[in-house]
DNA sequence: CACTTGACCTGTCCGC
DNA sequence: TGCGGACAGGTCAAGT
């Protein structure tokens, strides 16, 4: 589920709410939620206070004042929802949350803070994980060394974008976009949306794209992701922000999950098929293979 | 090495 | 209404 815009939305919501709080207790379905050092997790967390919430690609990092960090990946169905003490639904918005009382059936980890508030990690499909590790080690783990640049950073240039694809010349542009070592944070929704914007068929080989097409894709990817952050991400099924509320980007989607509807640019019927192993949506008129 | 496929899980939807 | 199969926004470990 969550791609860069969704994870960034969660990060912002959590940063506002949990920085400065002190962990009082932790309940989790270890070792499934904490694949590393499960026995130590509670001991490291209880008594620690939260000093920052960061994001890299689709991974969240909650930094603690004991020089450890909690790395969290939501994968397909993960949710991180904050509730103040006694709140059933979310700050100042009774019944506004997409989800009800917590913990619920999908809750895997509950972190209680000393002020009586809670952070719930829900994850229906159980693909997500949390890892506790020394903060200083984060930049050296495999994922961080291999992951590509943040596409929304101000210093990320069209030239760098194009260069990142050079070693994937023989694969499809969609598979390359989804490859986290090429560019960070792109998932199925924003891959389809940006390819539509750039008028590029997802199965075009990377090596066949012109500099102009790369440039369009660069611009579209950034504008689509920025719009998605502005709209609080995409909620198709499970995704919610730190308040348990849905994101509204799907109201603005041009092709994703719109098969059978009209292309907003030319009116042709949008079709769905499988590409790079994923459900893929295109306008067959705007996005041609050759 | 580069690339593709299956596996990890649970829930939901669709056709029979 | 029940049941089997396909499918779901992400990533790995395997395979070719």
XYZ file of N, CA, C and O in Angstrom, chain A residues 3 173-175 177-178 186-197 200 202 217 221 224-225 255-256 280-281 287:
116
model
N 3.177 4.118 -0.464
C 4.339 4.522 -1.242
C 4.865 5.811 -0.613
O 4.414 6.200 0.456
N 10.223 0.038 -18.434
C 10.301 1.260 -17.634
C 9.488 1.111 -16.347
O 9.872 1.642 -15.300
N 8.404 0.347 -16.395
C 7.625 0.190 -15.167
C 8.405 -0.607 -14.119
O 8.454 -0.224 -12.949
N 9.028 -1.721 -14.539
C 9.821 -2.509 -13.594
C 10.951 -1.669 -13.007
O 11.244 -1.743 -11.811
N 11.020 1.630 -12.659
C 10.473 2.639 -11.748
C 10.182 2.040 -10.375
O 10.332 2.691 -9.347
N 9.736 0.771 -10.376
C 9.393 0.118 -9.106
C 10.630 -0.369 -8.359
O 10.549 -0.731 -7.193
N 8.886 4.913 -5.240
C 7.830 4.749 -6.239
C 7.191 3.372 -6.087
O 7.877 2.367 -5.973
N 5.878 3.328 -6.072
C 5.135 2.079 -6.033
C 4.172 2.016 -7.199
O 4.244 2.823 -8.137
N 3.266 1.070 -7.149
C 2.418 0.789 -8.306
C 1.507 1.950 -8.701
O 1.318 2.215 -9.883
N 0.957 2.635 -7.721
C 0.030 3.732 -8.044
C 0.743 4.840 -8.814
O 0.329 5.226 -9.911
N 1.827 5.342 -8.239
C 2.481 6.512 -8.824
C 3.324 6.154 -10.044
O 3.611 7.025 -10.870
N 3.685 4.875 -10.180
C 4.313 4.443 -11.430
C 3.291 4.595 -12.561
O 3.574 5.220 -13.590
N 2.090 4.045 -12.376
C 1.071 4.135 -13.431
C 0.669 5.581 -13.705
O 0.514 5.990 -14.863
N 0.488 6.343 -12.642
C 0.046 7.731 -12.811
C 1.082 8.581 -13.547
O 0.732 9.386 -14.411
N 2.355 8.392 -13.193
C 3.373 9.232 -13.830
C 3.638 8.788 -15.269
O 3.906 9.625 -16.142
N 3.546 7.479 -15.546
C 3.731 7.020 -16.928
C 2.606 7.548 -17.820
O 2.842 7.921 -18.972
N 1.397 7.588 -17.280
C 0.297 8.176 -18.052
C 0.590 9.653 -18.330
O 0.446 10.135 -19.456
N 1.022 10.358 -17.292
C 1.306 11.792 -17.452
C 2.363 12.052 -18.501
O 2.278 13.012 -19.267
N 3.934 7.494 -21.684
C 4.872 6.405 -21.964
C 4.224 5.072 -21.597
O 3.682 4.923 -20.497
N 4.055 1.475 -20.180
C 4.857 0.876 -19.102
C 5.786 -0.239 -19.557
O 6.773 -0.525 -18.882
N 8.941 12.135 -17.784
C 8.667 11.213 -16.687
C 9.153 11.790 -15.355
O 8.468 11.694 -14.325
N 6.540 12.403 -12.414
C 6.708 11.679 -11.162
C 6.722 12.655 -9.993
O 6.069 12.450 -8.972
N 3.177 14.386 -9.591
C 2.172 13.445 -9.084
C 2.409 13.154 -7.597
O 1.477 13.143 -6.791
N 3.660 12.942 -7.225
C 3.943 12.648 -5.824
C 3.720 13.863 -4.929
O 3.236 13.734 -3.813
N -5.476 7.287 -14.111
C -5.641 5.941 -14.670
C -5.751 4.846 -13.603
O -6.427 3.840 -13.814
N -5.087 5.031 -12.475
C -5.014 3.951 -11.502
C -6.403 3.582 -10.972
O -7.150 4.435 -10.515
N -1.659 -3.078 -14.003
C -1.137 -1.891 -14.677
C -2.247 -1.231 -15.467
O -3.020 -1.904 -16.141
N -2.336 0.086 -15.368
C -3.430 0.836 -15.996
C -2.872 1.841 -16.983
O -1.967 2.602 -16.644
N -0.649 6.086 -24.554
C 0.560 5.344 -24.208
C 0.717 4.152 -25.147
O 0.122 3.100 -24.936
